[in-house]
Short mmCIF file of C-alpha atoms in Angstrom, two decimals:
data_model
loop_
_atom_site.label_atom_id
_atom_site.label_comp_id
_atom_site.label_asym_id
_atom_site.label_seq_id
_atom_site.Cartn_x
_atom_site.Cartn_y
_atom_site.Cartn_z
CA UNK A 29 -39.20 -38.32 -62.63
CA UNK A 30 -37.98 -35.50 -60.14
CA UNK A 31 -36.38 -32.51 -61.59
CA UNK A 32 -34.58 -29.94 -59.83
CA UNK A 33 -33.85 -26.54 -60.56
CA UNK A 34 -31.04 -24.60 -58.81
CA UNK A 35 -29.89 -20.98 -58.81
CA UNK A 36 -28.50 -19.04 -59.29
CA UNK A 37 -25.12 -21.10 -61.29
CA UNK A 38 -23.16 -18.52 -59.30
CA UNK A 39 -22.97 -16.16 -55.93
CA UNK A 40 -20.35 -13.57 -55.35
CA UNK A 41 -21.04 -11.97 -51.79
CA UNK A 42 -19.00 -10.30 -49.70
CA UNK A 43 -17.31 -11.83 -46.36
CA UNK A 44 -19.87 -11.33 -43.84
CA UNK A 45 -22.81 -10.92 -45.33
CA UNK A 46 -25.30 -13.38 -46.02
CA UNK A 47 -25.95 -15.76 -49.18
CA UNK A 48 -29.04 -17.13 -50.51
CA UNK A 49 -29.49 -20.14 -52.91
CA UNK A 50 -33.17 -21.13 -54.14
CA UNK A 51 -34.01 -24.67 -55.42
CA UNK A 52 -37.32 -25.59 -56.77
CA UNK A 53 -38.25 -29.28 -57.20
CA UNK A 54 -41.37 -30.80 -59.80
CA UNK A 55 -42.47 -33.87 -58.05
CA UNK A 56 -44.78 -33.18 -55.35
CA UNK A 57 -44.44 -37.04 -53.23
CA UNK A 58 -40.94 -35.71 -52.78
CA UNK A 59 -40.09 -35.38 -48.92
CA UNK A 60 -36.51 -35.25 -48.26
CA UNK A 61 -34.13 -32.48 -48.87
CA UNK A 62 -31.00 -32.23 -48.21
CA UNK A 63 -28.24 -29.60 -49.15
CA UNK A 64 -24.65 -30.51 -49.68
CA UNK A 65 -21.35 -28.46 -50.18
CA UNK A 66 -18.67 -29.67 -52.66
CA UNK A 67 -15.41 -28.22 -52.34
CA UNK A 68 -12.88 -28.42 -55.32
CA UNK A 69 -11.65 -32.14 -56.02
CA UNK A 70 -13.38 -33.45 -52.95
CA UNK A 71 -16.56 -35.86 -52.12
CA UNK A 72 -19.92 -33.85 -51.07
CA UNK A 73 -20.50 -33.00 -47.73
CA UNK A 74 -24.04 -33.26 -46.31
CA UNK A 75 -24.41 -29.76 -44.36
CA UNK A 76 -27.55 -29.79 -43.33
CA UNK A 77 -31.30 -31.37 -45.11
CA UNK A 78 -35.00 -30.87 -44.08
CA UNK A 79 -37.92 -32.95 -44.21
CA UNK A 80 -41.56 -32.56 -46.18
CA UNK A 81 -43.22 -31.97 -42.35
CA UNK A 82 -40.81 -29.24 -41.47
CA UNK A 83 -40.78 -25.96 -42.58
CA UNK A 84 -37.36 -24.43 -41.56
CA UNK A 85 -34.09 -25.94 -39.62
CA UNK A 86 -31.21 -23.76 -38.89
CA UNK A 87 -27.52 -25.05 -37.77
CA UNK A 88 -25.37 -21.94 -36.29
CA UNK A 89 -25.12 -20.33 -39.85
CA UNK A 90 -26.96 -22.26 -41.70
CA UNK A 91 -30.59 -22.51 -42.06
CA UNK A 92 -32.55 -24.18 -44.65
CA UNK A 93 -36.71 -22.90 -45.79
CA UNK A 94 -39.06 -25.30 -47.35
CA UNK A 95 -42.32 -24.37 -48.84
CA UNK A 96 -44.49 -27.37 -50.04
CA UNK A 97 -47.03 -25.24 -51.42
CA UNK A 98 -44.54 -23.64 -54.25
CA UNK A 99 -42.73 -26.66 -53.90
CA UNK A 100 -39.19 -24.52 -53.60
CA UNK A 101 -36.63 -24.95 -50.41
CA UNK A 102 -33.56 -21.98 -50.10
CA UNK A 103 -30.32 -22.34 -48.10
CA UNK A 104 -29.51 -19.73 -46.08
CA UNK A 105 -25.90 -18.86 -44.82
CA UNK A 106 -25.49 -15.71 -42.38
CA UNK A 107 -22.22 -13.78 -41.72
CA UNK A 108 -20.22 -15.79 -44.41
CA UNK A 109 -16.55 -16.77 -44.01
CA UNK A 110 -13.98 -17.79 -46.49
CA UNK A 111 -13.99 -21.42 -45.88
CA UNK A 112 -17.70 -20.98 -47.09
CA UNK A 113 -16.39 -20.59 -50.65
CA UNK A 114 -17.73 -23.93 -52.47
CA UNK A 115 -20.12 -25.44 -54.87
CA UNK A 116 -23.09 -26.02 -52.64
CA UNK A 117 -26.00 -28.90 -54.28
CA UNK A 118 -29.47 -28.93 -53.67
CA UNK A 119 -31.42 -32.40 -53.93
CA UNK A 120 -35.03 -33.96 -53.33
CA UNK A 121 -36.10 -37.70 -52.92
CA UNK A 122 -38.67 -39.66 -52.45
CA UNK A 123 -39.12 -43.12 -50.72
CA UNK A 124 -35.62 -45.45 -51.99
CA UNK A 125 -35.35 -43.50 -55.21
CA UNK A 126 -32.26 -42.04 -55.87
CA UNK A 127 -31.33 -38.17 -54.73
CA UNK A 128 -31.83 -35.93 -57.58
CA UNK A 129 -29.82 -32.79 -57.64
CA UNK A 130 -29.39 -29.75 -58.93
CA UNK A 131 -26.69 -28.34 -60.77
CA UNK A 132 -24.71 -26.58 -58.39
CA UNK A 133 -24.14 -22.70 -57.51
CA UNK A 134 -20.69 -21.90 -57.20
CA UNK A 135 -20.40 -19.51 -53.91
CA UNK A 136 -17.88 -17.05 -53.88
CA UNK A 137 -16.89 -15.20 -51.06
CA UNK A 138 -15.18 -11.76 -51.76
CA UNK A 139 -12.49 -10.73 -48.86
CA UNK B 21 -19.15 -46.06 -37.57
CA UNK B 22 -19.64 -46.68 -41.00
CA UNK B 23 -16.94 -45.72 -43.09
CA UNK B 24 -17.50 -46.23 -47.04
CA UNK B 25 -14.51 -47.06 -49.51
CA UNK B 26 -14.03 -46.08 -53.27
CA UNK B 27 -11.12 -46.96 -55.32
CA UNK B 28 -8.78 -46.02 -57.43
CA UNK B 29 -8.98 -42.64 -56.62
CA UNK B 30 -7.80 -41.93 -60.40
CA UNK B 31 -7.59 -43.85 -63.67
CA UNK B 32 -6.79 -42.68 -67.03
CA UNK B 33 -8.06 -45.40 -69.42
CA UNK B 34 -7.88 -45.86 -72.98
CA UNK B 35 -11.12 -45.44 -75.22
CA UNK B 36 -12.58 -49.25 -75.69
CA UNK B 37 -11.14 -50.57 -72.60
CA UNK B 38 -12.62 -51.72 -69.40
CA UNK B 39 -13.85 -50.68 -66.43
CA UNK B 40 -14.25 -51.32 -62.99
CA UNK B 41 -14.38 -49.38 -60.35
CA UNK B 42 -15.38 -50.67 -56.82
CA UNK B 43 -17.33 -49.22 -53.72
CA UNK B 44 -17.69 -51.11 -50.61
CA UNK B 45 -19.31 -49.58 -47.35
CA UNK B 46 -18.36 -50.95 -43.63
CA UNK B 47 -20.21 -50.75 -40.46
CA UNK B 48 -23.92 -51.08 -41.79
CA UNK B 49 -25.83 -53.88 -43.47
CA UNK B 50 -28.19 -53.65 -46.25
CA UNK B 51 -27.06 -50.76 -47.15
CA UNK B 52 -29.26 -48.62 -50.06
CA UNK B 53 -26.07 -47.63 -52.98
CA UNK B 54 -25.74 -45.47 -55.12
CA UNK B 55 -23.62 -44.85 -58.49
CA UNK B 56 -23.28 -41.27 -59.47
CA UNK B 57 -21.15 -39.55 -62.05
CA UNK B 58 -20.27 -36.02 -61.99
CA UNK B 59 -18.78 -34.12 -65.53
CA UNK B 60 -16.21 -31.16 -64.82
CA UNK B 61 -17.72 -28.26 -63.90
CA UNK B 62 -21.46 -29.98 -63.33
CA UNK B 63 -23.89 -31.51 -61.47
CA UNK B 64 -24.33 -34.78 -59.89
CA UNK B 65 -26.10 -37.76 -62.42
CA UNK B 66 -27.76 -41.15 -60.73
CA UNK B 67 -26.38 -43.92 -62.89
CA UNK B 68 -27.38 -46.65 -60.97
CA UNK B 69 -29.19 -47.55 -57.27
CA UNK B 70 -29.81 -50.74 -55.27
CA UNK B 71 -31.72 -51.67 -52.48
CA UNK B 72 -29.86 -55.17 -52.07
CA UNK B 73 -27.90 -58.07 -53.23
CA UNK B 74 -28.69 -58.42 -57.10
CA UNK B 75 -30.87 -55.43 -57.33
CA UNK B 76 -29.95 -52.64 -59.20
CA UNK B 77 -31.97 -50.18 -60.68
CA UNK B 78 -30.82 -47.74 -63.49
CA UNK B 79 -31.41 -44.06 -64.05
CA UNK B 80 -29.58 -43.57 -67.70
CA UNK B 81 -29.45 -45.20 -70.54
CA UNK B 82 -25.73 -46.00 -71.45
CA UNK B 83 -22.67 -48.37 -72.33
CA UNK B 84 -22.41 -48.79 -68.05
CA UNK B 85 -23.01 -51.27 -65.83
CA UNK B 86 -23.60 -52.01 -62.36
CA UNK B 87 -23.36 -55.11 -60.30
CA UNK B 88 -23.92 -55.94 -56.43
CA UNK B 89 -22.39 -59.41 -55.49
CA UNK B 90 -22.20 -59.03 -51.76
CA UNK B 91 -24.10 -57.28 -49.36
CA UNK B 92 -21.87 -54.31 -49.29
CA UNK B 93 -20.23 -54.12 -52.84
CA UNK B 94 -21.22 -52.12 -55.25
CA UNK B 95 -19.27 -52.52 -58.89
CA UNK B 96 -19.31 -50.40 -61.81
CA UNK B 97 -18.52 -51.92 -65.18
CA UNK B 98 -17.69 -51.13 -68.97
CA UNK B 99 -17.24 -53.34 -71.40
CA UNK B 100 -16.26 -50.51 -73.46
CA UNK B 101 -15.03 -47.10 -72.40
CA UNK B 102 -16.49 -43.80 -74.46
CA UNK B 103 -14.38 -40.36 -74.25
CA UNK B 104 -17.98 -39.09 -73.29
CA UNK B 105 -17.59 -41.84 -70.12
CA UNK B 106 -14.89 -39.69 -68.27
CA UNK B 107 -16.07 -37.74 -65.37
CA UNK B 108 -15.66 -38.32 -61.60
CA UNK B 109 -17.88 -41.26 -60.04
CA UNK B 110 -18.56 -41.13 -56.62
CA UNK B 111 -20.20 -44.42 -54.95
CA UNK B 112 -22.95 -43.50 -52.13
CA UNK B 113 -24.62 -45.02 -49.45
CA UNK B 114 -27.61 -43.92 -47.25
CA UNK B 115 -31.53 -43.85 -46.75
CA UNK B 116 -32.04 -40.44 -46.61
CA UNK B 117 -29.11 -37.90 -46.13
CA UNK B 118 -26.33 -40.11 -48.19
CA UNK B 119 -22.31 -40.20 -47.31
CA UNK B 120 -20.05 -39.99 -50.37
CA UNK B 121 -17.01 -42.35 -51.37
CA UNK B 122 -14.00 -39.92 -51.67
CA UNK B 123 -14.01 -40.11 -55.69
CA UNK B 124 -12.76 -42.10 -58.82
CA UNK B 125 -11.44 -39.54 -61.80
CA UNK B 126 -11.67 -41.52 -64.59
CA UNK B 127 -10.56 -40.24 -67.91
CA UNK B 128 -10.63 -41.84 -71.01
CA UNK B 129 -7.97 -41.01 -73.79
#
């Protein structure tokens, strides 16, 4: 089955600057990838997810970077604000199969 | 819109009792669904999946169950609750990007 690797566990940055979380993913028939943000007690929230035939999508502050090749996609989050502060998930599926995620990275964002 | 409903929202249950906690999803039909449990502090675990009425598919091994009597229910069951069964579960629904239940905390004492 899929596996997904996230990192890093956790991200301290400071307010304003930019964060970076890398995923990699094992199973190359894998062509969906979304990325969702948890914050504490609360359901996931899908915040943005990229397909196997696209190589980048961006949102206002958020973009996220697939490469099929290395078979490793990275969420990118410019000029971050408090209310960024969250676990944020990685995940990869294929066809009907179930989304298999990655354990989490806990961002931090310093005032 | 489709809206999708989880409940109870908590539960503290003693160990060898029961379970069952329900998801139902409106404004869609045939909805895929999706059980996953979460441990504090962790990541998200597929316990179960189904593509329709009396399909279910499952991803781990354990003392759970899963059922899917109607088109939009989705039901998971214990016979049996473990310690090692509390966690939060959070039904899903979706083909691609999926939309979350808010959340059962279950803990078992």
């Amino acid at each position: 089955g899929e596996n997904v690797e996230q990192h890093p566990s956790t991200l301290s940055v400071q307010e304003g600057d930019s964060a970076v979380i890398k995923c990699t993913y094992s199973d190359s028939a894998s062509n969906y990838f979304p990325w969702y943000k948890q914050e504490l007690g609360k359901r996931p929230q899908l915040i943005i997810d990229i397909r196997s035939n696209v190589g980048e999508k961006k949102d206002q502050r958020i973009a996220v970077t697939l490469n099929k090749t290395a078979k490793h996609f990275s969420l990118h989050i410019t000029e971050t604000q408090p209310e960024d502060s969250a676990v944020y998930f990685c995940a990869a599926k294929q066809g009907a199969d179930g989304l298999t995620f990655g354990k989490g990275t806990h961002l931090i964002i310093q005032p | 819109s489709q809206t999708i409903h989880q409940w109870p929202a908590t539960l503290v249950q003693p160990v060898g009792s029961p379970l069952s906690l329900e998801c139902t999803v409106e404004g869609t039909s045939n909805p895929n669904l999706y059980w996953y449990r979460q441990a504090a502090g962790r990541g998200l675990q597929l316990l179960f999946y189904s593509v329709g009425i009396g399909q279910i598919s499952s991803e781990v091994p354990q003392n759970l169950s899963a059922s899917r009597p109607q088109d939009r229910q989705f039901i998971l069951s214990s016979k049996k609750l473990l310690l090692s069964d509390s966690g939060f579960y959070l039904c899903a629904w979706g083909m691609s990007g999926y939309t979350f239940g808010s959340g059962t905390r279950l803990t078992v004492v």
